[in-house]
Tab-separated table of C-alpha atoms in Angstrom:
chain	number	residue	atom	x	y	z
A	1	ASP	CA	124.856	96.577	101.101
A	2	ALA	CA	124.541	95.169	104.613
A	3	GLY	CA	121.029	96.467	105.060
A	4	VAL	CA	119.814	98.239	108.175
A	5	ILE	CA	121.999	97.334	111.145
A	6	GLN	CA	120.720	97.311	114.707
A	7	SER	CA	122.488	96.650	117.974
A	8	PRO	CA	122.230	94.986	120.309
A	9	ARG	CA	120.080	92.149	118.961
A	10	HIS	CA	118.978	91.176	122.457
A	11	GLU	CA	118.975	93.188	125.649
A	12	VAL	CA	117.964	92.055	129.105
A	13	THR	CA	117.973	94.680	131.811
A	14	GLU	CA	116.436	95.448	135.152
A	15	MET	CA	113.717	97.950	135.804
A	16	GLY	CA	115.092	101.435	136.286
A	17	GLN	CA	118.165	100.953	134.123
A	18	GLU	CA	118.928	103.026	131.050
A	19	VAL	CA	118.702	101.268	127.711
A	20	THR	CA	120.189	102.522	124.448
A	21	LEU	CA	119.307	100.956	121.127
A	22	ARG	CA	121.354	101.725	118.040
A	23	CYS	CA	120.630	101.824	114.347
A	24	LYS	CA	122.662	102.320	111.191
A	25	PRO	CA	120.419	102.957	108.176
A	26	ILE	CA	121.172	101.934	104.623
A	27	SER	CA	123.661	104.310	103.043
A	28	GLY	CA	121.910	106.925	100.927
A	29	HIS	CA	118.582	106.628	102.726
A	30	ASN	CA	117.370	109.930	104.140
A	31	SER	CA	114.420	108.809	106.279
A	32	LEU	CA	114.687	106.718	109.415
A	33	PHE	CA	111.911	105.189	111.495
A	34	TRP	CA	111.748	103.586	114.936
A	35	TYR	CA	108.972	101.040	115.544
A	36	ARG	CA	107.943	98.967	118.544
A	37	GLN	CA	106.223	95.611	118.171
A	38	THR	CA	104.271	93.784	120.875
A	39	MET	CA	101.601	91.120	120.788
A	40	MET	CA	99.082	93.458	122.352
A	41	ARG	CA	99.704	96.622	120.337
A	42	GLY	CA	101.142	95.307	117.093
A	43	LEU	CA	103.628	97.388	115.107
A	44	GLU	CA	103.689	100.988	116.300
A	45	LEU	CA	105.624	103.898	114.833
A	46	LEU	CA	107.458	105.715	117.631
A	47	ILE	CA	109.295	108.451	115.753
A	48	TYR	CA	110.702	109.224	112.353
A	49	PHE	CA	113.448	111.434	111.009
A	50	ASN	CA	113.837	113.061	107.631
A	51	ASN	CA	117.336	114.262	106.747
A	52	ASN	CA	118.350	113.709	110.398
A	53	VAL	CA	115.569	115.987	111.699
A	54	PRO	CA	112.792	114.523	113.883
A	55	ILE	CA	109.527	115.039	112.027
A	56	ASP	CA	106.894	113.194	114.044
A	57	ASP	CA	107.418	111.890	117.571
A	58	SER	CA	103.740	111.559	118.421
A	59	GLY	CA	104.181	107.812	118.873
A	60	MET	CA	106.774	108.118	121.625
A	61	PRO	CA	104.976	106.730	124.669
A	62	GLU	CA	106.282	109.156	127.269
A	63	ASP	CA	109.194	111.290	128.371
A	64	ARG	CA	111.214	108.246	129.321
A	65	PHE	CA	111.761	107.668	125.606
A	66	SER	CA	114.078	109.823	123.525
A	67	ALA	CA	115.631	109.451	120.080
A	68	LYS	CA	118.472	111.167	118.310
A	69	MET	CA	119.997	111.147	114.869
A	70	PRO	CA	123.291	113.039	115.030
A	71	ASN	CA	124.203	112.189	111.448
A	72	ALA	CA	122.889	110.385	108.393
A	73	SER	CA	124.412	107.066	109.358
A	74	PHE	CA	123.459	106.670	113.011
A	75	SER	CA	120.469	106.901	115.301
A	76	THR	CA	119.751	105.962	118.905
A	77	LEU	CA	116.607	105.250	120.878
A	78	LYS	CA	117.028	105.647	124.612
A	79	ILE	CA	114.748	104.567	127.417
A	80	GLN	CA	115.484	106.007	130.837
A	81	PRO	CA	114.377	104.649	133.240
A	82	SER	CA	113.191	101.396	131.698
A	83	GLU	CA	110.058	99.599	132.919
A	84	PRO	CA	108.806	96.015	132.396
A	85	ARG	CA	106.056	97.271	130.068
A	86	ASP	CA	108.781	98.496	127.686
A	87	SER	CA	109.613	94.882	126.872
A	88	ALA	CA	109.124	94.507	123.113
A	89	VAL	CA	110.950	94.147	119.828
A	90	TYR	CA	112.204	97.491	118.575
A	91	PHE	CA	112.731	97.852	114.835
A	92	CYS	CA	114.602	100.521	112.957
A	93	ALA	CA	113.729	101.071	109.295
A	94	SER	CA	115.037	103.366	106.607
A	95	ARG	CA	114.038	104.458	103.151
A	96	TYR	CA	114.979	106.887	100.472
A	97	SER	CA	112.435	109.718	100.327
A	98	GLY	CA	112.336	111.682	97.131
A	99	SER	CA	111.263	109.122	94.600
A	100	GLY	CA	107.782	107.705	94.089
A	101	PHE	CA	108.816	104.350	95.480
A	102	ASN	CA	108.436	104.370	99.231
A	103	GLU	CA	109.568	100.934	100.349
A	104	GLN	CA	110.866	100.757	103.914
A	105	PHE	CA	113.741	98.468	104.782
A	106	PHE	CA	113.659	97.045	108.277
A	107	GLY	CA	116.557	96.034	110.458
A	108	PRO	CA	116.581	92.703	112.316
A	109	GLY	CA	115.261	94.322	115.488
A	110	THR	CA	116.340	94.500	119.117
A	111	ARG	CA	114.473	92.240	121.501
A	112	LEU	CA	114.287	94.106	124.824
A	113	THR	CA	113.355	92.412	128.067
A	114	VAL	CA	112.990	94.551	131.174
A	115	LEU	CA	112.809	92.511	134.374
B	1	GLY	CA	93.977	109.336	113.919
B	2	GLN	CA	94.268	106.996	110.986
B	3	GLN	CA	93.482	103.352	111.716
B	4	VAL	CA	94.199	100.359	109.527
B	5	MET	CA	92.483	97.116	110.448
B	6	GLN	CA	93.039	93.655	109.033
B	7	ILE	CA	90.891	90.562	109.145
B	8	PRO	CA	91.201	87.836	110.053
B	9	GLN	CA	93.687	88.155	112.883
B	10	TYR	CA	94.711	84.505	112.537
B	11	GLN	CA	94.215	81.911	109.831
B	12	HIS	CA	95.129	78.230	109.854
B	13	VAL	CA	94.967	76.441	106.517
B	14	GLN	CA	95.960	73.099	105.120
B	15	GLU	CA	98.721	73.210	102.557
B	16	GLY	CA	97.168	73.689	99.133
B	17	GLU	CA	94.221	75.723	100.374
B	18	ASP	CA	93.744	79.357	99.426
B	19	PHE	CA	94.120	82.264	101.849
B	20	THR	CA	92.877	85.848	101.835
B	21	THR	CA	93.507	88.748	104.204
B	22	TYR	CA	91.563	91.990	104.062
B	23	CYS	CA	92.783	95.457	104.962
B	24	ASN	CA	90.536	98.429	105.751
B	25	SER	CA	91.584	102.009	106.430
B	26	SER	CA	89.572	104.664	108.215
B	27	THR	CA	90.892	107.254	105.750
B	28	THR	CA	91.680	107.391	102.046
B	29	LEU	CA	95.188	106.195	101.250
B	30	SER	CA	97.552	107.610	98.654
B	31	ASN	CA	99.045	104.162	98.246
B	32	ILE	CA	99.244	100.851	100.076
B	33	GLN	CA	102.088	98.479	100.735
B	34	TRP	CA	102.186	94.872	101.864
B	35	TYR	CA	104.860	93.363	104.066
B	36	LYS	CA	105.532	89.831	105.239
B	37	GLN	CA	107.126	88.988	108.587
B	38	ARG	CA	108.357	85.460	109.135
B	39	PRO	CA	108.295	84.116	112.711
B	40	GLY	CA	111.196	85.697	114.602
B	41	GLY	CA	112.016	87.940	111.650
B	42	HIS	CA	111.422	91.475	110.518
B	43	PRO	CA	108.870	92.898	108.079
B	44	VAL	CA	109.932	92.562	104.451
B	45	PHE	CA	108.360	94.567	101.662
B	46	LEU	CA	106.273	92.613	99.147
B	47	ILE	CA	104.562	95.122	96.896
B	48	GLN	CA	103.073	98.600	96.523
B	49	LEU	CA	99.762	99.561	94.946
B	50	VAL	CA	99.027	103.139	93.940
B	51	LYS	CA	96.082	103.334	91.560
B	52	SER	CA	92.427	102.945	92.431
B	53	GLY	CA	91.278	99.434	91.534
B	54	GLU	CA	94.820	98.256	90.844
B	55	VAL	CA	95.549	94.529	90.783
B	56	LYS	CA	99.054	93.073	90.888
B	57	LYS	CA	100.258	89.496	90.914
B	58	GLN	CA	103.410	87.878	92.212
B	59	LYS	CA	103.348	84.176	91.350
B	60	ARG	CA	100.669	82.753	93.698
B	61	LEU	CA	99.993	86.112	95.411
B	62	THR	CA	97.346	88.549	94.127
B	63	PHE	CA	97.049	92.048	95.566
B	64	GLN	CA	94.124	94.408	95.063
B	65	PHE	CA	93.581	98.069	95.915
B	66	GLY	CA	89.976	99.144	96.334
B	67	GLU	CA	88.226	101.631	94.094
B	68	ALA	CA	87.838	104.096	96.957
B	69	LYS	CA	91.486	103.567	97.999
B	70	LYS	CA	90.415	102.679	101.535
B	71	ASN	CA	90.761	98.921	101.373
B	72	SER	CA	93.002	96.241	99.978
B	73	SER	CA	93.337	92.482	99.898
B	74	LEU	CA	96.004	89.832	99.530
B	75	HIS	CA	95.058	86.441	98.165
B	76	ILE	CA	97.390	83.449	98.154
B	77	THR	CA	96.503	80.548	95.889
B	78	ALA	CA	97.475	77.033	96.934
B	79	THR	CA	99.362	77.911	100.102
B	80	GLN	CA	102.715	76.345	100.886
B	81	THR	CA	104.569	76.007	104.180
B	82	THR	CA	106.900	78.788	103.016
B	83	ASP	CA	103.931	81.178	103.155
B	84	VAL	CA	103.862	80.974	106.963
B	85	GLY	CA	104.164	84.363	108.646
B	86	THR	CA	102.303	87.542	109.433
B	87	TYR	CA	101.106	89.707	106.565
B	88	PHE	CA	100.776	93.442	107.130
B	89	CYS	CA	99.230	96.080	104.959
B	90	ALA	CA	100.495	99.619	105.441
B	91	GLY	CA	99.273	102.869	104.013
B	92	TYR	CA	100.352	106.428	103.428
B	93	THR	CA	97.922	109.309	103.584
B	94	GLY	CA	98.428	112.402	101.478
B	95	GLY	CA	102.033	113.232	100.800
B	96	GLY	CA	103.234	112.346	104.218
B	97	ASN	CA	106.196	110.252	105.156
B	98	LYS	CA	104.352	108.312	107.823
B	99	LEU	CA	103.385	104.715	107.061
B	100	THR	CA	100.570	103.343	109.204
B	101	PHE	CA	100.687	99.570	109.566
B	102	GLY	CA	97.650	97.372	109.791
B	103	THR	CA	97.015	94.975	112.642
B	104	GLY	CA	98.358	92.033	110.639
B	105	THR	CA	97.089	88.567	109.769
B	106	GLN	CA	99.049	85.602	111.051
B	107	LEU	CA	99.004	82.676	108.624
B	108	LYS	CA	99.818	79.121	109.654
B	109	VAL	CA	100.014	76.392	107.042
B	110	GLU	CA	99.732	72.758	108.079
B	111	LEU	CA	100.805	69.759	106.043
């Protein structure tokens, strides 16, 4: 298995532009998580999906952020419009929910820089 | 909301010295996980503890889960340069699907 796949790996954009981050979870996993990591705030959960349905989006910073999961093998996190304070590493993670073992598998992350 | 704090925030050790990071939750956890993130990398799962007072070992790493299931620790014996990275604890509450990560402890090992 290729693991969790994220694209792009690096993104540099200008303030005000739309940014779309993509994630392909591990096949067979039914839960997907989006995290943001910064030096100041650490690793924060933004939103998670269970069976493609958003369950908890309380970590989404504001309306500029939106996430979708149209099917079991793809999810997007969109920022529109982007701001410099959105600069961070964004991780996608997936896991299989339904057994007692709840390990999360993280993707390599997308490093976002908003100028 | 639930908060998970770790101390220390940073630790520099000489190779061969021991290292311990402590994890404290504001609420009782159903289980706790530990992850390691190498510089420039992503968090990678190390272990899960479920039972009150549980102790698990992985070679030079020893993990403990507190009796009250609100704290945990990771101890590394005789650190090596390969141990460099940030160690995170993360806990679930109740039967939820949401994993709350601790603040992390960054370990640097010098020769």
